[in-house]
């Protein structure tokens, strides 16, 4: 269930806080799957412990009473302690501007708007009082939210949001370099494409579901930043991969077509000729002096 709960004003603009998830859950281990979406996270470790794994970094320990915050579009995975398990007490939300578009600014920008660099996540170790206070406010907000007590839920979610923001402000660590939102989206797209070059069924639709943003929005951001469309980029990366395989391996053309995500050799050859001015076989022969 997702609905608008409260309103904030920042940098002369109004944003509504729209809840994506307000729950607590217990689990062990992990799905072993990174995921990223256009949402902010508060996650209190209210039982046990876990590891927080941000893509491209070493997993970080989050012991009991840790408050984890994650900014939008940061690929992450939680790994619950296999012995003790872990309980997560969560508020996950989005900010929507006056036109209903999703805002992606780092949460810390609300606290220090003059800064230009922020960490993409943090783990704050709370004392018993702060952890218990956060837990009680989250449970009260969750109950009101699930019971559809709209006004009460709005007040309680508002309190929970600002409590987390205050804890982040008082106890949060030093900032580190972080790209702006557009660069962050482009980086996430590029990573997803590289992981999926060999998948025949990879599509912009699947990419949008993975990231949690509309495909038209992803295409607009990507084209604005790079000058080419998403579909053209995916094809170009597949052809680049095919050229590398033709130059450095002895796989036959059908194998290379399949490895590059093309269902049919004829379609692969046609696309390759369009991009490289020659067919794959001729390209390989020129590169290897007619050996093939």
Short mmCIF file of C-alpha atoms in Angstrom, two decimals:
data_model
loop_
_atom_site.label_atom_id
_atom_site.label_comp_id
_atom_site.label_asym_id
_atom_site.label_seq_id
_atom_site.Cartn_x
_atom_site.Cartn_y
_atom_site.Cartn_z
CA UNK A 1 0.00 0.00 0.00
CA UNK A 2 1.44 3.37 -0.98
CA UNK A 3 -0.15 6.72 -0.15
CA UNK A 4 0.82 10.27 0.69
CA UNK A 5 1.26 10.83 4.41
CA UNK A 6 2.74 14.29 5.10
CA UNK A 7 4.24 17.39 3.54
CA UNK A 8 7.63 19.04 3.92
CA UNK A 9 9.02 22.20 2.38
CA UNK A 10 12.64 22.36 1.28
CA UNK A 11 14.58 24.74 -0.99
CA UNK A 12 11.38 26.70 -1.77
CA UNK A 13 9.61 23.57 -2.98
CA UNK A 14 6.99 21.31 -1.40
CA UNK A 15 7.41 17.54 -1.20
CA UNK A 16 4.96 14.93 -0.03
CA UNK A 17 6.24 11.93 1.88
CA UNK A 18 4.73 8.80 0.33
CA UNK A 19 5.17 5.59 2.31
CA UNK A 20 6.38 2.56 0.39
CA UNK A 21 6.92 0.19 3.32
CA UNK A 22 6.24 0.55 7.04
CA UNK A 23 6.78 -2.80 8.72
CA UNK A 24 9.01 -5.04 10.84
CA UNK A 25 10.19 -8.47 9.80
CA UNK A 26 12.50 -11.21 11.04
CA UNK A 27 14.75 -13.26 8.72
CA UNK A 28 17.96 -15.26 8.51
CA UNK A 29 20.50 -15.27 5.72
CA UNK A 30 19.87 -13.44 2.47
CA UNK A 31 18.24 -13.72 -0.92
CA UNK A 32 21.76 -12.97 -2.23
CA UNK A 33 20.29 -10.34 -4.53
CA UNK A 34 21.13 -6.68 -4.82
CA UNK A 35 18.20 -4.37 -5.41
CA UNK A 36 17.82 -0.63 -5.79
CA UNK A 37 14.77 1.59 -5.94
CA UNK A 38 13.92 5.27 -5.81
CA UNK A 39 13.23 5.27 -2.07
CA UNK A 40 14.78 6.38 1.20
CA UNK A 41 15.35 3.81 3.96
CA UNK A 42 15.38 3.88 7.72
CA UNK A 43 16.09 0.36 8.99
CA UNK A 44 16.52 -0.26 12.72
CA UNK A 45 18.19 -3.54 13.70
CA UNK A 46 15.76 -4.31 16.52
CA UNK A 47 16.83 -7.94 17.11
CA UNK A 48 20.00 -9.84 16.27
CA UNK A 49 22.44 -8.43 13.75
CA UNK A 50 23.13 -8.33 10.02
CA UNK A 51 25.55 -7.25 7.33
CA UNK A 52 24.72 -4.35 5.04
CA UNK A 53 26.18 -4.93 1.60
CA UNK A 54 26.28 -1.94 -0.76
CA UNK A 55 27.27 -2.81 -4.30
CA UNK A 56 30.95 -2.10 -4.89
CA UNK A 57 31.83 -2.07 -1.17
CA UNK A 58 32.75 -4.58 1.47
CA UNK A 59 29.79 -5.67 3.66
CA UNK A 60 29.48 -3.58 6.84
CA UNK A 61 28.32 -4.91 10.19
CA UNK A 62 25.06 -3.60 11.64
CA UNK A 63 24.74 -4.91 15.22
CA UNK A 64 21.72 -4.67 17.50
CA UNK A 65 20.35 -1.09 17.84
CA UNK A 66 21.96 0.08 14.60
CA UNK A 67 19.96 2.52 12.47
CA UNK A 68 20.75 2.05 8.77
CA UNK A 69 19.84 4.77 6.30
CA UNK A 70 20.13 4.38 2.53
CA UNK A 71 19.57 7.04 -0.11
CA UNK A 72 17.58 6.39 -3.32
CA UNK A 73 18.97 4.24 -6.15
CA UNK A 74 21.73 2.69 -4.04
CA UNK A 75 21.97 -1.05 -4.80
CA UNK A 76 22.03 -2.95 -1.52
CA UNK A 77 21.47 -6.31 0.13
CA UNK A 78 20.92 -7.30 3.77
CA UNK A 79 22.41 -10.52 5.13
CA UNK A 80 20.86 -11.67 8.41
CA UNK A 81 23.02 -13.46 10.94
CA UNK A 82 22.44 -17.19 10.20
CA UNK A 83 22.59 -18.07 13.90
CA UNK A 84 20.61 -15.32 15.63
CA UNK A 85 18.66 -13.98 12.65
CA UNK A 86 17.77 -10.30 12.46
CA UNK A 87 14.66 -8.18 12.85
CA UNK A 88 14.37 -5.06 10.72
CA UNK A 89 12.06 -2.26 11.85
CA UNK A 90 11.57 -0.12 8.75
CA UNK A 91 10.28 3.09 7.27
CA UNK A 92 10.81 3.21 3.50
CA UNK A 93 9.41 6.18 1.61
CA UNK A 94 9.62 8.44 -1.42
CA UNK A 95 9.47 12.21 -1.78
CA UNK A 96 7.19 13.49 -4.55
CA UNK A 97 7.39 17.06 -5.79
CA UNK A 98 4.41 19.29 -6.68
CA UNK A 99 4.12 17.63 -10.11
CA UNK A 100 4.17 14.14 -8.60
CA UNK A 101 7.71 13.40 -9.80
CA UNK A 102 10.02 11.37 -7.59
CA UNK A 103 12.73 13.40 -5.86
CA UNK A 104 16.16 11.79 -5.54
CA UNK A 105 18.23 14.26 -3.55
CA UNK A 106 20.36 12.75 -0.76
CA UNK A 107 18.54 12.82 2.56
CA UNK A 108 21.44 14.66 4.20
CA UNK A 109 20.77 17.62 1.90
CA UNK A 110 17.86 18.51 4.18
CA UNK A 111 20.38 18.96 7.00
CA UNK A 112 23.21 20.66 5.10
CA UNK A 113 21.90 22.15 1.84
CA UNK A 114 25.13 24.08 1.30
CA UNK A 115 27.13 20.84 0.97
CA UNK A 116 27.67 19.24 -2.41
CA UNK A 117 28.83 15.78 -1.32
CA UNK A 118 27.08 13.19 0.86
CA UNK A 119 27.48 9.49 1.68
CA UNK A 120 25.01 7.18 -0.05
CA UNK A 121 24.33 5.21 3.13
CA UNK A 122 25.22 5.10 6.81
CA UNK A 123 25.07 2.87 9.88
CA UNK A 124 24.42 4.73 13.14
CA UNK A 125 24.84 2.82 16.42
CA UNK A 126 22.17 4.07 18.81
CA UNK A 127 22.13 3.93 22.58
CA UNK A 128 19.36 1.93 24.25
CA UNK A 129 17.16 5.00 24.81
CA UNK A 130 17.30 6.21 21.19
CA UNK A 131 16.80 2.70 19.82
CA UNK A 132 13.79 2.09 22.07
CA UNK A 133 12.33 5.50 21.16
CA UNK A 134 12.66 4.79 17.43
CA UNK A 135 11.19 1.30 17.85
CA UNK A 136 8.16 2.56 19.80
CA UNK A 137 7.44 5.35 17.33
CA UNK A 138 7.76 2.98 14.37
CA UNK A 139 5.40 0.43 15.92
CA UNK A 140 2.82 3.14 16.67
CA UNK A 141 3.07 4.50 13.12
CA UNK A 142 2.86 1.00 11.63
CA UNK A 143 -0.26 0.18 13.62
CA UNK A 144 -2.04 3.41 12.65
CA UNK A 145 -0.97 3.01 9.03
CA UNK A 146 -2.20 -0.59 8.77
CA UNK A 147 -5.49 0.36 10.44
CA UNK A 148 -5.95 3.17 7.89
CA UNK A 149 -6.18 5.81 10.62
CA UNK A 150 -5.11 8.47 8.14
CA UNK A 151 -4.68 11.50 10.39
CA UNK A 152 -3.07 9.54 13.23
CA UNK A 153 -0.80 7.72 10.80
CA UNK A 154 0.27 11.01 9.20
CA UNK A 155 1.25 12.48 12.57
CA UNK A 156 3.10 9.36 13.70
CA UNK A 157 4.95 8.92 10.40
CA UNK A 158 5.91 12.59 10.50
CA UNK A 159 7.34 12.11 14.01
CA UNK A 160 9.22 8.98 12.97
CA UNK A 161 10.69 10.65 9.91
CA UNK A 162 12.01 13.62 11.89
CA UNK A 163 13.32 11.41 14.68
CA UNK A 164 15.42 9.53 12.13
CA UNK A 165 16.55 12.79 10.57
CA UNK A 166 17.58 14.13 13.98
CA UNK A 167 19.55 10.95 14.77
CA UNK A 168 21.25 11.21 11.40
CA UNK A 169 22.12 14.85 12.09
CA UNK A 170 23.48 14.23 15.59
CA UNK A 171 25.20 10.87 15.14
CA UNK A 172 25.86 10.57 11.41
CA UNK A 173 29.40 10.20 10.05
CA UNK A 174 31.47 12.44 7.80
CA UNK A 175 30.37 12.91 4.18
CA UNK A 176 32.09 11.27 1.26
CA UNK A 177 32.09 12.02 -2.42
CA UNK A 178 28.78 11.11 -4.10
CA UNK A 179 27.69 11.81 -7.68
CA UNK A 180 24.58 13.87 -8.31
CA UNK A 181 21.25 12.17 -8.98
CA UNK A 182 21.53 12.09 -12.77
CA UNK A 183 25.00 10.56 -12.64
CA UNK A 184 23.80 8.07 -10.05
CA UNK A 185 20.96 6.89 -12.30
CA UNK A 186 23.26 6.62 -15.33
CA UNK A 187 25.78 4.63 -13.30
CA UNK A 188 23.06 2.28 -12.09
CA UNK A 189 21.82 1.77 -15.66
CA UNK A 190 25.31 1.05 -16.95
CA UNK A 191 25.93 -1.49 -14.21
CA UNK A 192 22.63 -3.25 -14.91
CA UNK A 193 23.34 -3.39 -18.65
CA UNK A 194 26.82 -4.85 -18.11
CA UNK A 195 25.39 -7.58 -15.90
CA UNK A 196 22.70 -8.47 -18.45
CA UNK A 197 24.44 -8.35 -21.85
CA UNK A 198 24.18 -12.11 -22.24
CA UNK A 199 20.47 -12.31 -21.31
CA UNK A 200 18.23 -12.63 -24.35
CA UNK A 201 15.18 -11.41 -22.45
CA UNK A 202 16.85 -8.31 -21.02
CA UNK A 203 14.76 -5.24 -21.84
CA UNK A 204 14.21 -1.64 -20.79
CA UNK A 205 11.05 -2.84 -19.03
CA UNK A 206 13.05 -5.27 -16.90
CA UNK A 207 15.63 -2.57 -16.22
CA UNK A 208 12.92 -0.16 -15.04
CA UNK A 209 11.47 -2.78 -12.67
CA UNK A 210 14.92 -3.46 -11.22
CA UNK A 211 15.63 0.22 -10.56
CA UNK A 212 12.06 1.17 -9.66
CA UNK A 213 11.67 4.06 -12.12
CA UNK A 214 9.46 4.42 -15.19
CA UNK A 215 11.20 3.38 -18.45
CA UNK A 216 10.38 6.72 -20.11
CA UNK A 217 11.99 8.57 -17.22
CA UNK A 218 15.08 6.33 -17.35
CA UNK A 219 15.40 6.89 -21.09
CA UNK A 220 15.02 10.66 -20.71
CA UNK A 221 17.70 10.87 -18.01
CA UNK A 222 20.08 8.56 -19.87
CA UNK A 223 19.71 10.34 -23.21
CA UNK A 224 20.15 13.74 -21.55
CA UNK A 225 23.39 12.58 -19.92
CA UNK A 226 24.88 10.54 -22.78
CA UNK A 227 23.24 11.74 -26.00
CA UNK A 228 21.92 8.28 -26.96
CA UNK A 229 18.79 6.32 -26.11
CA UNK A 230 18.80 3.36 -23.75
CA UNK A 231 17.94 0.89 -26.50
CA UNK A 232 20.79 2.19 -28.67
CA UNK A 233 23.19 1.92 -25.72
CA UNK A 234 22.18 -1.68 -25.00
CA UNK A 235 22.71 -2.66 -28.65
CA UNK A 236 26.04 -0.82 -28.79
CA UNK A 237 27.33 -2.58 -25.68
CA UNK A 238 26.28 -5.95 -27.10
CA UNK A 239 28.11 -5.22 -30.34
CA UNK A 240 31.20 -4.07 -28.41
CA UNK A 241 31.11 -7.35 -26.51
CA UNK A 242 30.71 -9.29 -29.77
CA UNK A 243 33.72 -7.51 -31.30
CA UNK A 244 35.82 -8.44 -28.29
CA UNK A 245 34.77 -12.09 -28.58
CA UNK A 246 35.46 -12.14 -32.32
CA UNK A 247 38.93 -10.67 -31.78
CA UNK A 248 40.03 -12.73 -28.79
CA UNK A 249 38.20 -16.09 -28.79
CA UNK A 250 37.51 -19.01 -31.12
CA UNK A 251 33.77 -19.30 -30.40
CA UNK A 252 31.72 -19.81 -33.55
CA UNK A 253 29.32 -17.10 -34.70
CA UNK A 254 26.20 -18.78 -33.33
CA UNK A 255 27.81 -19.08 -29.91
CA UNK A 256 28.88 -15.45 -29.95
CA UNK A 257 25.42 -14.32 -31.00
CA UNK A 258 23.89 -16.21 -28.08
CA UNK A 259 26.51 -14.94 -25.61
CA UNK A 260 25.70 -11.37 -26.66
CA UNK A 261 21.96 -11.74 -26.12
CA UNK A 262 20.83 -12.26 -29.74
CA UNK A 263 18.28 -15.00 -30.31
CA UNK A 264 19.01 -15.47 -34.01
CA UNK A 265 22.32 -15.44 -35.85
CA UNK A 266 20.72 -13.69 -38.82
CA UNK A 267 19.57 -10.78 -36.63
CA UNK A 268 22.96 -10.59 -34.93
CA UNK A 269 24.69 -10.43 -38.33
CA UNK A 270 22.34 -7.72 -39.58
CA UNK A 271 22.82 -5.54 -36.48
CA UNK A 272 26.58 -6.12 -36.51
CA UNK A 273 26.85 -5.04 -40.15
CA UNK A 274 24.82 -1.91 -39.41
CA UNK A 275 27.20 -0.88 -36.63
CA UNK A 276 30.53 -2.10 -38.01
CA UNK A 277 30.06 -1.87 -41.79
CA UNK A 278 30.80 -5.56 -42.32
CA UNK A 279 29.49 -8.95 -41.21
CA UNK A 280 30.94 -10.77 -38.16
CA UNK A 281 32.81 -13.37 -40.21
CA UNK A 282 34.58 -10.76 -42.36
CA UNK A 283 35.37 -8.68 -39.29
CA UNK A 284 37.03 -11.66 -37.61
CA UNK A 285 39.00 -12.62 -40.73
CA UNK A 286 40.37 -9.09 -41.14
CA UNK A 287 41.41 -9.02 -37.48
CA UNK A 288 43.14 -12.40 -37.75
CA UNK A 289 44.60 -12.08 -41.25
CA UNK A 290 42.21 -14.56 -42.82
CA UNK A 291 42.88 -17.31 -40.24
CA UNK A 292 39.18 -17.96 -39.80
#
